[in-house]
Structure formats: structure tokens, C-alpha cells
Amino acid sequence: MIVAAPYFDATAPGQYAAAEPPFLLENGLTVQPGSPAQCRGVDPTRLPGVPAQVAADMKNPANAYFSYADLNGNPRPGSVGCWDLGAYQH
């Protein structure tokens, strides 16, 4: 969960004004076999301090896509299993 999202002004000097659009990365940020990012993530509903209603909303099937699937729609393992760090599940 991002509590305070980072901010940047894309038009300011030194703020990635010439960076490639994210869609050009395609799957360039996926976790590779043998990566130390494999199995290092956690189910966000199990983090300490997450209010019960927030956890329930994340588990709600209508919202589960955002918590229990990666950016490609691949399912995360749920409450049991191995979550990868980042936006993609290996």
C-alpha cells in the first residue's frame, strides 16, 4: 500500500522530462527466475495496522483484481503462498 505517493513534476528540470513512456517497458519490470524479489512480498491485507474494513474491501471479489492480481492479470497467491515484490507475479 502506498500511504504517501511520491510526487514529481514531469516538466521540471531533472524530473524525467525525456523519459520513455511507461507502456514502452512492456514486461521489462517483471521478476526474473532466481531473482531475490521472488517470494519477498506480502499479502497487503495481513500488514500490521491495516484496518479491518480496508482488508475486507481488498478481499471483496469486486476489488480483488487490484490486490490479488498483478498488472498483467496474473493471480497473486492470496493468504497462503509466495508473493513476489513489485507489480508482477512470477
XYZ file of N, CA and C in Angstrom:
270
model
N 0.843 -1.170 0.000
C 0.000 0.000 0.000
C 0.887 1.230 0.000
N 0.519 2.197 -0.789
C 1.230 3.465 -0.802
C 0.438 4.431 0.056
N 1.041 4.835 1.143
C 0.369 5.755 2.053
C 0.540 7.180 1.567
N 1.729 7.562 1.174
C 2.008 8.894 0.655
C 2.732 8.721 -0.678
N 1.995 8.811 -1.754
C 2.577 8.595 -3.077
C 3.627 9.653 -3.381
N 4.730 9.255 -4.016
C 5.745 10.244 -4.378
C 5.197 11.213 -5.417
N 5.736 12.415 -5.435
C 5.288 13.431 -6.378
C 6.468 13.893 -7.211
N 6.247 14.103 -8.470
C 7.246 14.756 -9.299
C 6.534 15.538 -10.381
N 7.186 16.577 -10.859
C 6.670 17.409 -11.937
C 7.429 17.008 -13.194
N 6.774 16.352 -14.114
C 7.433 15.826 -15.311
C 8.019 16.915 -16.195
N 7.592 18.163 -16.002
C 8.114 19.248 -16.831
C 9.262 19.990 -16.167
N 9.525 19.726 -14.902
C 10.603 20.411 -14.185
C 11.959 19.845 -14.605
N 12.997 20.672 -14.580
C 14.331 20.172 -14.923
C 14.736 19.005 -14.022
N 15.327 17.983 -14.611
C 15.784 16.834 -13.840
C 14.676 15.909 -13.379
N 13.471 16.097 -13.869
C 12.331 15.293 -13.417
C 11.859 14.322 -14.495
N 12.756 13.773 -15.242
C 12.431 12.754 -16.240
C 11.599 13.295 -17.400
N 11.818 14.569 -17.764
C 11.068 15.159 -18.873
C 11.299 14.391 -20.175
N 12.446 13.726 -20.296
C 12.749 12.993 -21.523
C 12.625 11.478 -21.345
N 12.030 11.039 -20.261
C 11.893 9.600 -20.002
C 10.923 8.965 -20.994
N 11.174 7.710 -21.299
C 10.274 6.962 -22.176
C 8.932 6.760 -21.480
N 7.845 6.712 -22.238
C 6.548 6.421 -21.633
C 6.555 5.018 -21.012
N 5.907 4.839 -19.864
C 5.926 3.534 -19.190
C 5.449 2.371 -20.055
N 4.503 2.610 -20.973
C 3.994 1.492 -21.769
C 5.070 0.884 -22.667
N 6.144 1.610 -22.928
C 7.225 1.054 -23.745
C 8.046 0.013 -22.994
N 7.914 -0.020 -21.677
C 8.628 -1.026 -20.883
C 8.071 -2.421 -21.103
N 6.807 -2.485 -21.509
C 6.097 -3.750 -21.655
C 6.284 -4.580 -20.392
N 6.927 -5.726 -20.456
C 7.139 -6.565 -19.272
C 8.565 -6.449 -18.743
N 9.219 -5.333 -19.012
C 10.606 -5.143 -18.622
C 10.852 -5.119 -17.124
N 9.818 -4.949 -16.334
C 9.981 -4.920 -14.878
C 9.481 -6.197 -14.211
N 9.268 -7.237 -14.990
C 8.819 -8.494 -14.390
C 9.950 -9.141 -13.602
N 9.576 -9.890 -12.580
C 10.555 -10.606 -11.759
C 11.105 -11.774 -12.575
N 12.405 -11.857 -12.633
C 13.064 -12.898 -13.424
C 13.312 -14.142 -12.568
N 13.434 -15.315 -13.199
C 13.747 -16.528 -12.433
C 15.027 -16.334 -11.616
N 14.989 -16.747 -10.373
C 16.141 -16.633 -9.488
C 16.304 -15.270 -8.839
N 15.407 -14.348 -9.125
C 15.508 -13.007 -8.550
C 15.293 -13.041 -7.041
N 16.030 -12.217 -6.287
C 15.789 -12.144 -4.843
C 14.439 -11.509 -4.510
N 13.747 -10.956 -5.504
C 12.420 -10.381 -5.274
C 11.330 -11.449 -5.242
N 11.666 -12.678 -5.671
C 10.675 -13.752 -5.621
C 10.396 -14.110 -4.165
N 9.139 -14.283 -3.860
C 8.687 -14.723 -2.531
C 9.086 -13.755 -1.416
N 9.232 -12.480 -1.718
C 9.580 -11.492 -0.689
C 8.434 -10.532 -0.403
N 7.353 -10.628 -1.150
C 6.207 -9.754 -0.936
C 5.278 -10.322 0.117
N 4.264 -9.560 0.451
C 3.286 -9.988 1.453
C 1.879 -9.680 0.962
N 0.939 -10.397 1.493
C -0.474 -10.119 1.269
C -0.772 -8.801 1.987
N -1.168 -7.739 1.271
C -1.370 -6.445 1.917
C -2.462 -6.446 2.981
N -3.363 -7.406 2.923
C -4.421 -7.452 3.939
C -3.897 -7.943 5.277
N -2.681 -8.495 5.286
C -2.115 -9.038 6.521
C -1.080 -8.117 7.157
N -0.889 -6.938 6.594
C 0.070 -5.995 7.160
C -0.430 -5.464 8.497
N 0.465 -5.248 9.451
C 0.039 -4.695 10.735
C -0.560 -3.303 10.544
N -1.630 -3.059 11.243
C -2.248 -1.737 11.218
C -3.244 -1.505 10.103
N -3.434 -2.484 9.210
C -4.436 -2.312 8.158
C -5.807 -2.461 8.798
N -6.648 -1.433 8.713
C -7.983 -1.532 9.308
C -8.771 -2.705 8.727
N -9.579 -3.315 9.556
C -10.351 -4.492 9.140
C -11.211 -4.199 7.916
N -11.814 -3.013 7.849
C -12.670 -2.691 6.709
C -11.860 -2.561 5.421
N -10.658 -2.010 5.520
C -9.794 -1.904 4.340
C -9.413 -3.305 3.855
N -9.034 -4.182 4.781
C -8.690 -5.557 4.418
C -9.890 -6.255 3.784
N -11.072 -6.057 4.362
C -12.279 -6.675 3.810
C -12.560 -6.158 2.401
N -12.371 -4.859 2.186
C -12.588 -4.295 0.853
C -11.601 -4.868 -0.159
N -10.342 -5.060 0.257
C -9.349 -5.627 -0.662
C -9.678 -7.073 -1.005
N -10.283 -7.793 -0.070
C -10.633 -9.199 -0.303
C -11.949 -9.355 -1.057
N -12.749 -8.302 -1.119
C -14.023 -8.337 -1.818
C -13.764 -8.687 -3.285
N -14.455 -9.696 -3.827
C -14.217 -10.103 -5.216
C -14.318 -8.954 -6.226
N -15.143 -7.955 -5.935
C -15.272 -6.822 -6.852
C -13.995 -5.987 -6.903
N -13.206 -6.020 -5.830
C -11.979 -5.223 -5.748
C -10.724 -6.077 -5.796
N -10.862 -7.380 -5.708
C -9.708 -8.269 -5.550
C -8.724 -8.162 -6.702
N -9.188 -7.748 -7.867
C -8.276 -7.618 -9.002
C -7.110 -6.703 -8.652
N -7.380 -5.663 -7.865
C -6.344 -4.689 -7.548
C -5.357 -5.205 -6.512
N -5.760 -6.142 -5.684
C -4.881 -6.669 -4.639
C -4.346 -8.052 -4.959
N -5.147 -8.847 -5.609
C -4.802 -10.254 -5.787
C -4.480 -10.635 -7.226
N -4.102 -9.645 -8.021
C -3.635 -9.898 -9.382
C -2.518 -8.899 -9.687
N -1.584 -9.311 -10.539
C -0.525 -8.381 -10.918
C -1.002 -7.516 -12.090
N -0.127 -6.666 -12.613
C -0.528 -5.759 -13.687
C -0.912 -6.472 -14.972
N -0.478 -7.700 -15.136
C -0.862 -8.490 -16.307
C -2.111 -9.319 -16.058
N -2.680 -9.219 -14.853
C -3.862 -10.000 -14.521
C -3.556 -11.373 -13.963
N -2.274 -11.701 -13.784
C -1.909 -12.992 -13.193
C -2.271 -12.988 -11.718
N -2.858 -14.059 -11.223
C -3.281 -14.067 -9.822
C -2.106 -14.091 -8.851
N -2.282 -13.381 -7.733
C -1.353 -13.483 -6.611
C -1.812 -14.686 -5.805
N -0.957 -15.221 -4.930
C -1.321 -16.457 -4.237
C -2.345 -16.315 -3.123
N -2.813 -15.133 -2.801
C -3.789 -14.991 -1.729
C -3.143 -15.046 -0.364
N -3.883 -15.514 0.628
C -3.414 -15.509 2.014
C -2.296 -16.503 2.273
N -2.238 -17.546 1.483
C -1.160 -18.524 1.637
C -0.379 -18.573 0.336
N 0.875 -18.747 0.449
C 1.694 -18.815 -0.745
C 2.728 -17.716 -0.767
N 3.356 -17.607 -1.867
C 4.550 -16.801 -2.024
C 4.258 -15.610 -2.932
N 4.289 -14.410 -2.381
C 4.075 -13.191 -3.161
C 5.419 -12.655 -3.622
N 5.489 -12.234 -4.868
C 6.693 -11.574 -5.363
C 6.588 -10.075 -5.099
N 7.739 -9.430 -4.920
C 7.763 -7.977 -4.788
C 7.432 -7.343 -6.126
N 6.846 -6.197 -6.090
C 6.623 -5.435 -7.304
C 5.259 -5.650 -7.924
N 5.129 -5.144 -9.129
C 3.847 -5.117 -9.818
C 3.506 -6.414 -10.538
N 4.471 -7.321 -10.629
C 4.256 -8.553 -11.384
C 4.538 -9.784 -10.537
N 3.711 -10.799 -10.705
C 3.901 -12.085 -10.031
C 4.606 -13.020 -10.998
N 5.682 -13.682 -10.542
C 6.458 -14.583 -11.405
C 5.691 -15.868 -11.631
